[in-house]
PDB file of C-alpha atoms in Angstrom:
ATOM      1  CA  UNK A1153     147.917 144.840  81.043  1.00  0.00           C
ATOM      2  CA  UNK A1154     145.965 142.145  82.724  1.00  0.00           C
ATOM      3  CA  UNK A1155     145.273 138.482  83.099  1.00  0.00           C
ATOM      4  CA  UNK A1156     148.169 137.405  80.945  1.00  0.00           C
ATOM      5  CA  UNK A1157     149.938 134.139  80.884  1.00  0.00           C
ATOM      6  CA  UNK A1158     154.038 134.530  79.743  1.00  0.00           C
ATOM      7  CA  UNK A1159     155.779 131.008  79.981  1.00  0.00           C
ATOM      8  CA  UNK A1160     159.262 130.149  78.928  1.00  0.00           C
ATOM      9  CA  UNK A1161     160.537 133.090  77.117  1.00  0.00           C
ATOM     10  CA  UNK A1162     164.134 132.264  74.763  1.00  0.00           C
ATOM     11  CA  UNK A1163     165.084 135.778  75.009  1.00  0.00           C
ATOM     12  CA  UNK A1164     166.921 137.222  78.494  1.00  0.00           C
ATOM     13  CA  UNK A1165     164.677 139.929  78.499  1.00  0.00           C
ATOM     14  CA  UNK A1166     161.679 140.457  80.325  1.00  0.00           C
ATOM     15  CA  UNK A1167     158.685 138.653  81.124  1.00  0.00           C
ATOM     16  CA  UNK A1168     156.397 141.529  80.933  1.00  0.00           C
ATOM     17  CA  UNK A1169     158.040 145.150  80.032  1.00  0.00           C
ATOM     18  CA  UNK A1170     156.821 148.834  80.105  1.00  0.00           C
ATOM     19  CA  UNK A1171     160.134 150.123  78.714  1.00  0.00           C
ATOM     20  CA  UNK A1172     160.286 153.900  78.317  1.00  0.00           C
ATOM     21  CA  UNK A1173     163.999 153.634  76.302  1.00  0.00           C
ATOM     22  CA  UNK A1174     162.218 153.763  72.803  1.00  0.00           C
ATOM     23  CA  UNK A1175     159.008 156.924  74.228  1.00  0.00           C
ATOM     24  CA  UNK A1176     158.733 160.027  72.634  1.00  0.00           C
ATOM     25  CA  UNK A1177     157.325 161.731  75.937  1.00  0.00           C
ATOM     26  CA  UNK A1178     158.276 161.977  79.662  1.00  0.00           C
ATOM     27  CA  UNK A1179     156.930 160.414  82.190  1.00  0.00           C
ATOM     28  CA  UNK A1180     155.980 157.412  80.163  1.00  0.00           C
ATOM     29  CA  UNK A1181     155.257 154.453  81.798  1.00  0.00           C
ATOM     30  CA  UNK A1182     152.988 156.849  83.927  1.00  0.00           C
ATOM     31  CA  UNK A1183     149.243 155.677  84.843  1.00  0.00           C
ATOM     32  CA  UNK A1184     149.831 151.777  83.833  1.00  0.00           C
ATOM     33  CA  UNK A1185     148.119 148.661  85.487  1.00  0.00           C
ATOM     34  CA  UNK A1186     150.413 145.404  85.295  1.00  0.00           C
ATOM     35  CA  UNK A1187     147.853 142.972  87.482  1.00  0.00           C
ATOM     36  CA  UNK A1188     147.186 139.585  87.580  1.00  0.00           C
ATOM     37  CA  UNK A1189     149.758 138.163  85.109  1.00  0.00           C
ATOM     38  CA  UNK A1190     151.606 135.094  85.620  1.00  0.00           C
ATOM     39  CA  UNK A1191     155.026 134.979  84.543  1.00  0.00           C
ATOM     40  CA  UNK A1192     156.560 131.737  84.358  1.00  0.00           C
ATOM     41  CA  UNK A1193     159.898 130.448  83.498  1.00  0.00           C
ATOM     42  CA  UNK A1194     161.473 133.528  82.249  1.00  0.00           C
ATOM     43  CA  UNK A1195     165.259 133.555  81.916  1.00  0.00           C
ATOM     44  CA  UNK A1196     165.693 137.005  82.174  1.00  0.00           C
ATOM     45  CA  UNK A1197     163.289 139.590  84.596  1.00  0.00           C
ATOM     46  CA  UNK A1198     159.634 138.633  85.452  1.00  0.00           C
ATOM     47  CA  UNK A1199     158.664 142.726  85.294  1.00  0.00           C
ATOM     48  CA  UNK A1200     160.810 145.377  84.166  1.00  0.00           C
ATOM     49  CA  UNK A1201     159.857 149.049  84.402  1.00  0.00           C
ATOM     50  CA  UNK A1202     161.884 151.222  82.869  1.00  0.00           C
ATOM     51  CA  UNK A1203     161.282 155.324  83.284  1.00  0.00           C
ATOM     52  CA  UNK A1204     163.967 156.349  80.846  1.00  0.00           C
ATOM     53  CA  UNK A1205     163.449 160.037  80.057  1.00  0.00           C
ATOM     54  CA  UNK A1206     163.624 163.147  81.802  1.00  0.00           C
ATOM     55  CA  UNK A1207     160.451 163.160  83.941  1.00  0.00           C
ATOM     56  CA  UNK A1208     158.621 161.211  87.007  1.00  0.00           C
ATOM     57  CA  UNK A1209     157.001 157.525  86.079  1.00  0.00           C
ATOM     58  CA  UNK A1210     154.085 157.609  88.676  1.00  0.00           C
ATOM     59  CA  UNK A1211     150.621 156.254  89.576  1.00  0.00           C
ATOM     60  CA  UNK A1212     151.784 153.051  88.131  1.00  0.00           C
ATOM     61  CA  UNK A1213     149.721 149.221  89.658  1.00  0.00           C
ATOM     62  CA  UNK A1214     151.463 146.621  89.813  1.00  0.00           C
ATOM     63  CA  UNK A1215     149.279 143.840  92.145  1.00  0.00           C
ATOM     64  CA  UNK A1216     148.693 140.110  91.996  1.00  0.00           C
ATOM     65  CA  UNK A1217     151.308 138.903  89.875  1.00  0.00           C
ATOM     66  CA  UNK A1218     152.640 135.363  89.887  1.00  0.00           C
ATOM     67  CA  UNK A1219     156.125 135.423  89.246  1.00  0.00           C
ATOM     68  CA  UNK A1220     157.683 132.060  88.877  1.00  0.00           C
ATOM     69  CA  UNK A1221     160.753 130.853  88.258  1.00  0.00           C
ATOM     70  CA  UNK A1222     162.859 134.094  86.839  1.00  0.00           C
ATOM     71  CA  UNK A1223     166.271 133.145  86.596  1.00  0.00           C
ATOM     72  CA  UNK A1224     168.661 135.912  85.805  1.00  0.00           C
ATOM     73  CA  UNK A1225     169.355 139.986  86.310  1.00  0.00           C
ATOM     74  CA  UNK A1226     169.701 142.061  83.456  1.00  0.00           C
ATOM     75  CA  UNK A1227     170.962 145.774  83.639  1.00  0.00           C
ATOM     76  CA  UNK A1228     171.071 147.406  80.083  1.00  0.00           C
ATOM     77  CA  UNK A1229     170.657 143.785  78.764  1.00  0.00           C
ATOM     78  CA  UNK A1230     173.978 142.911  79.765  1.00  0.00           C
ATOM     79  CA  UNK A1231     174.077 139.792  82.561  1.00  0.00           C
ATOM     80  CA  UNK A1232     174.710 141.148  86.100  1.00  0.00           C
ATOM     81  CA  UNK A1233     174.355 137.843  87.820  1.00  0.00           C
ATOM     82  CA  UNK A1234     173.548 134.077  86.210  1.00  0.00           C
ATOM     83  CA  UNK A1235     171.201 132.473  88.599  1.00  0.00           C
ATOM     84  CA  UNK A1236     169.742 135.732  89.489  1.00  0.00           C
ATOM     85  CA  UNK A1237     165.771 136.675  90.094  1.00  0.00           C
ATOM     86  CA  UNK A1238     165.709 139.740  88.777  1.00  0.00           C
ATOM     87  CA  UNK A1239     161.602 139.648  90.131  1.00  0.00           C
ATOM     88  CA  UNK A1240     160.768 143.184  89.644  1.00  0.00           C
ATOM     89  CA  UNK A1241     163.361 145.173  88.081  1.00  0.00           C
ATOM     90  CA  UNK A1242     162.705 149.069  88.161  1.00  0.00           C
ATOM     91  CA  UNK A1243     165.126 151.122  86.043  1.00  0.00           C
ATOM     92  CA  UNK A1244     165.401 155.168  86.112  1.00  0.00           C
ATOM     93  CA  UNK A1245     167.677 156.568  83.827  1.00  0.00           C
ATOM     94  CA  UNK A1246     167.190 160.463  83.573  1.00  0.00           C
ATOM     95  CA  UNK A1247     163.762 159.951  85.074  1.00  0.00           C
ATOM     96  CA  UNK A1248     162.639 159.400  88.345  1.00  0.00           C
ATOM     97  CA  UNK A1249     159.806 157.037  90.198  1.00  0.00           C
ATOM     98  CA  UNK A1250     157.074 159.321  91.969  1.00  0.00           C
ATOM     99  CA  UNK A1251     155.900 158.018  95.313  1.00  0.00           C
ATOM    100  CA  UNK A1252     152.168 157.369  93.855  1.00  0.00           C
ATOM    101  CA  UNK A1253     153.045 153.925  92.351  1.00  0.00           C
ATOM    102  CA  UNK A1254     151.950 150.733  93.970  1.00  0.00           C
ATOM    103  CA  UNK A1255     153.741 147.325  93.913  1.00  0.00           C
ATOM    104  CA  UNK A1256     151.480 144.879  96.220  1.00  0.00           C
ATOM    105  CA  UNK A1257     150.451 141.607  96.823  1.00  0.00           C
ATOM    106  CA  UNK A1258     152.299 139.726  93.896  1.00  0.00           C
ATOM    107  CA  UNK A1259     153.790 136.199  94.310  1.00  0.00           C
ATOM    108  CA  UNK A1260     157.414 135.491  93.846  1.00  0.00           C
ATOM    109  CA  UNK A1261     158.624 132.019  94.202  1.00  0.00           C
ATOM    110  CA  UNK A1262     161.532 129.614  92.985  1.00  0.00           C
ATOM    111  CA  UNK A1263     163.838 132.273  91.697  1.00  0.00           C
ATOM    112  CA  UNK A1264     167.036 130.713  91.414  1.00  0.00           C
ATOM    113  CA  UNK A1265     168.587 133.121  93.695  1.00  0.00           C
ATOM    114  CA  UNK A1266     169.666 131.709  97.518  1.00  0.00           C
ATOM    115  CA  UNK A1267     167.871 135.482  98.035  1.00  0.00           C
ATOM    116  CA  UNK A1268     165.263 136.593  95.970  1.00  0.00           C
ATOM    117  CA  UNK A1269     166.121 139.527  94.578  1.00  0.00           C
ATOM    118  CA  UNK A1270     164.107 143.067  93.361  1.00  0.00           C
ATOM    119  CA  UNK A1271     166.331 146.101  92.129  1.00  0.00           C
ATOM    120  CA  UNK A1272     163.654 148.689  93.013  1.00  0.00           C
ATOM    121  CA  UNK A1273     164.272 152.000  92.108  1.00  0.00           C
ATOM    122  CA  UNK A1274     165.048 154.978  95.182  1.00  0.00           C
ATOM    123  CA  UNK A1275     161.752 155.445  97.696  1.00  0.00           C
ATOM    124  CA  UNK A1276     160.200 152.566  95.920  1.00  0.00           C
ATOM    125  CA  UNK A1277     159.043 149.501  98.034  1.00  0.00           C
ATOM    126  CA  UNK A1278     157.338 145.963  97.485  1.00  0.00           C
ATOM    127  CA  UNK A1279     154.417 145.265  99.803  1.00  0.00           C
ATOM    128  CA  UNK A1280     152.531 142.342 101.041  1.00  0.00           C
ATOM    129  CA  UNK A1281     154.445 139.828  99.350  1.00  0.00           C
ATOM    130  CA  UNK A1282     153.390 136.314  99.167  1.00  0.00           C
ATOM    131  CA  UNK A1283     156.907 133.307  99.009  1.00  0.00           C
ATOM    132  CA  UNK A1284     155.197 130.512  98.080  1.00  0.00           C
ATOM    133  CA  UNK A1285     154.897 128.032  95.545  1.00  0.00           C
ATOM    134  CA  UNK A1286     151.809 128.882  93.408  1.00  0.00           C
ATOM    135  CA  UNK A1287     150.719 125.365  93.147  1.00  0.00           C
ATOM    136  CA  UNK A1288     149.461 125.229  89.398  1.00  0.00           C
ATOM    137  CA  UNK A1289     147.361 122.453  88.137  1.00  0.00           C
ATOM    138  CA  UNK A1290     150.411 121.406  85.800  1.00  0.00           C
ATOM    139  CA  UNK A1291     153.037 123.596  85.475  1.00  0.00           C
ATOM    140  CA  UNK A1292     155.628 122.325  82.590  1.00  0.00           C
ATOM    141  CA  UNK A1293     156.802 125.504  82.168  1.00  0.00           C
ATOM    142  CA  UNK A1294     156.046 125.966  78.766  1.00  0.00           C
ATOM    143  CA  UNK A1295     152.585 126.927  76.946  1.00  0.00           C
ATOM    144  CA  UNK A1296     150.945 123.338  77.127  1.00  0.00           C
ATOM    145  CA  UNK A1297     150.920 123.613  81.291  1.00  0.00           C
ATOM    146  CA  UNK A1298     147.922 124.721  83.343  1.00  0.00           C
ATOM    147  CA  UNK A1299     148.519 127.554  84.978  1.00  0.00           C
ATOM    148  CA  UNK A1300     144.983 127.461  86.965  1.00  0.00           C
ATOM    149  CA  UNK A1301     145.138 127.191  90.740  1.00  0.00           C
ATOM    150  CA  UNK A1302     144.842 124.110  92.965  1.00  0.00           C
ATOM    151  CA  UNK A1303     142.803 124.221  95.840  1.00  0.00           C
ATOM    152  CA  UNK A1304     145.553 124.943  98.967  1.00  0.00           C
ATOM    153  CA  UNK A1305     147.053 127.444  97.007  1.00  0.00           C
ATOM    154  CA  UNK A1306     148.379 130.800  99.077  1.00  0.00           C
ATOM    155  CA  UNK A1307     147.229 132.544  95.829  1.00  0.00           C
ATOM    156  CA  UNK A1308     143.981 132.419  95.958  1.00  0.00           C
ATOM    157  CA  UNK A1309     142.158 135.306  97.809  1.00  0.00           C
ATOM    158  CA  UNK A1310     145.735 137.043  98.581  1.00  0.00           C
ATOM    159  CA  UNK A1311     145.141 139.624  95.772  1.00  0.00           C
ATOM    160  CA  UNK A1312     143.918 143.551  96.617  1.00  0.00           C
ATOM    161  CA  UNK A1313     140.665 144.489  94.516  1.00  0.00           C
ATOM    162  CA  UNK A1314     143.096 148.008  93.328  1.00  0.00           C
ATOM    163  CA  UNK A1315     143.909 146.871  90.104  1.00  0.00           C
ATOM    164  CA  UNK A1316     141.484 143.227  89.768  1.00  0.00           C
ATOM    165  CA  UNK A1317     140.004 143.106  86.265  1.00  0.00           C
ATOM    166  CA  UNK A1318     136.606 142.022  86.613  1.00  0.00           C
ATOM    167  CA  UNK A1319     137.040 138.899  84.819  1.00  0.00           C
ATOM    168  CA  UNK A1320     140.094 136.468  84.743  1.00  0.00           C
ATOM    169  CA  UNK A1321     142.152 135.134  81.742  1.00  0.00           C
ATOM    170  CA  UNK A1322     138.890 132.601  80.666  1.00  0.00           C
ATOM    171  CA  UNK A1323     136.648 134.931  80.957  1.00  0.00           C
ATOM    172  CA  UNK A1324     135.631 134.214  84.347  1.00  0.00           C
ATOM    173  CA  UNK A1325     133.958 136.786  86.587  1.00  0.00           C
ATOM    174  CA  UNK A1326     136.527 137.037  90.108  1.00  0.00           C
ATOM    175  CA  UNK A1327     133.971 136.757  92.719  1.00  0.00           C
ATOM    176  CA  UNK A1328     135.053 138.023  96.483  1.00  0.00           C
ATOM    177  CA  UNK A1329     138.944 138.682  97.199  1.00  0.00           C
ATOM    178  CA  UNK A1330     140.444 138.645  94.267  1.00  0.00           C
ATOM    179  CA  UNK A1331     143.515 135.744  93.659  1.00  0.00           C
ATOM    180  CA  UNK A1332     146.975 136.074  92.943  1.00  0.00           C
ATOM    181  CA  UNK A1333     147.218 135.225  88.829  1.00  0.00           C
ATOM    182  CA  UNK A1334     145.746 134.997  86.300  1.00  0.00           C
ATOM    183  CA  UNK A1335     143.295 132.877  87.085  1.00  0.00           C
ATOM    184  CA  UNK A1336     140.437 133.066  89.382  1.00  0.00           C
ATOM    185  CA  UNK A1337     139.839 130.038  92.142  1.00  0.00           C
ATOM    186  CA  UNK A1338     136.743 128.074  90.370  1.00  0.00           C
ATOM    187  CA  UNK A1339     135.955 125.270  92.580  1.00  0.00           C
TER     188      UNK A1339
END
């Protein structure tokens, strides 16, 4: 799942969800790529991962991710914590998380916690994270905003290539180090 754009959800759920409640094997989500997404104004988590059954969830990518403005911690879909960032929220039930999955080089920024917060499952940790504001051409947080980057942006060329679609979310080819987003740096 790449080079999506998911702005002001009206459900507390998630932004973007690989949910393995509802799968009819184990393991599952197993071998997934979540990269360059932005997730904006979400009132529940920006990512949730949930390895439900029996099993290990593993080789999973999750890089270069804008996450923006998550405001509240679901467990179970029952409210933990109001004013939570629930950023990315990994959930084993009667599975586990293997140690082959990768969570790198997203951006997290004005979650409405005083501390950002992940819930990451056992052995599982977030690298190279960027804390800054994206700075989007026009964010309104809704679907008529630009979600592009502006030139200054800590975004751009802070992505890894493990994970980069080729192209960005017009179509663009990503040229060099590949941006944080959705959206490749065009100027």
């Amino acid at each position: 799942m790449t080079n999506n754009i998911v702005v002001a959800a009206i459900d507390a759920g998630a932004g973007i969800q690989f949910n393995g409640e509802q799968a009819i094997q184990p393991n599952f989500p197993s071998d997934e790529i979540l990269s360059n997404n932005d997730v904006v104004n979400i009132p529940g988590d920006g990512i949730y991962i949930s390895c439900w059954l029996a099993g290990t969830c593993d080789n999973n990518i999750v890089t270069n991710n804008i996450l923006y403005f998550v405001d509240q911690i679901y467990f179970g879909r029952n409210p933990l914590l109001k004013g939570g960032g629930g950023n990315i929220f990994l959930h084993a039930n009667a599975g586990t998380f293997g140690s082959d999955n990768l969570y790198s080089n997203n951006l997290i920024y004005y979650n409405t916690t005083e501390t950002p917060q992940n819930i990451l499952a056992p052995g599982q940790t977030l690298i190279d994270t960027v804390s800054a504001d994206p700075l989007f051409v026009d964010n309104t947080g809704n679907a008529t905003g630009n979600y592009q980057l502006q030139p200054g942006s800590l975004a751009i060329s802070a992505g890894i290539s493990t994970g980069c679609p080729v192209h960005d979310f017009n179509g663009n080819q990503r040229i060099g180090i590949c941006s944080i987003g959705a959206y490749a740096a065009s100027w």
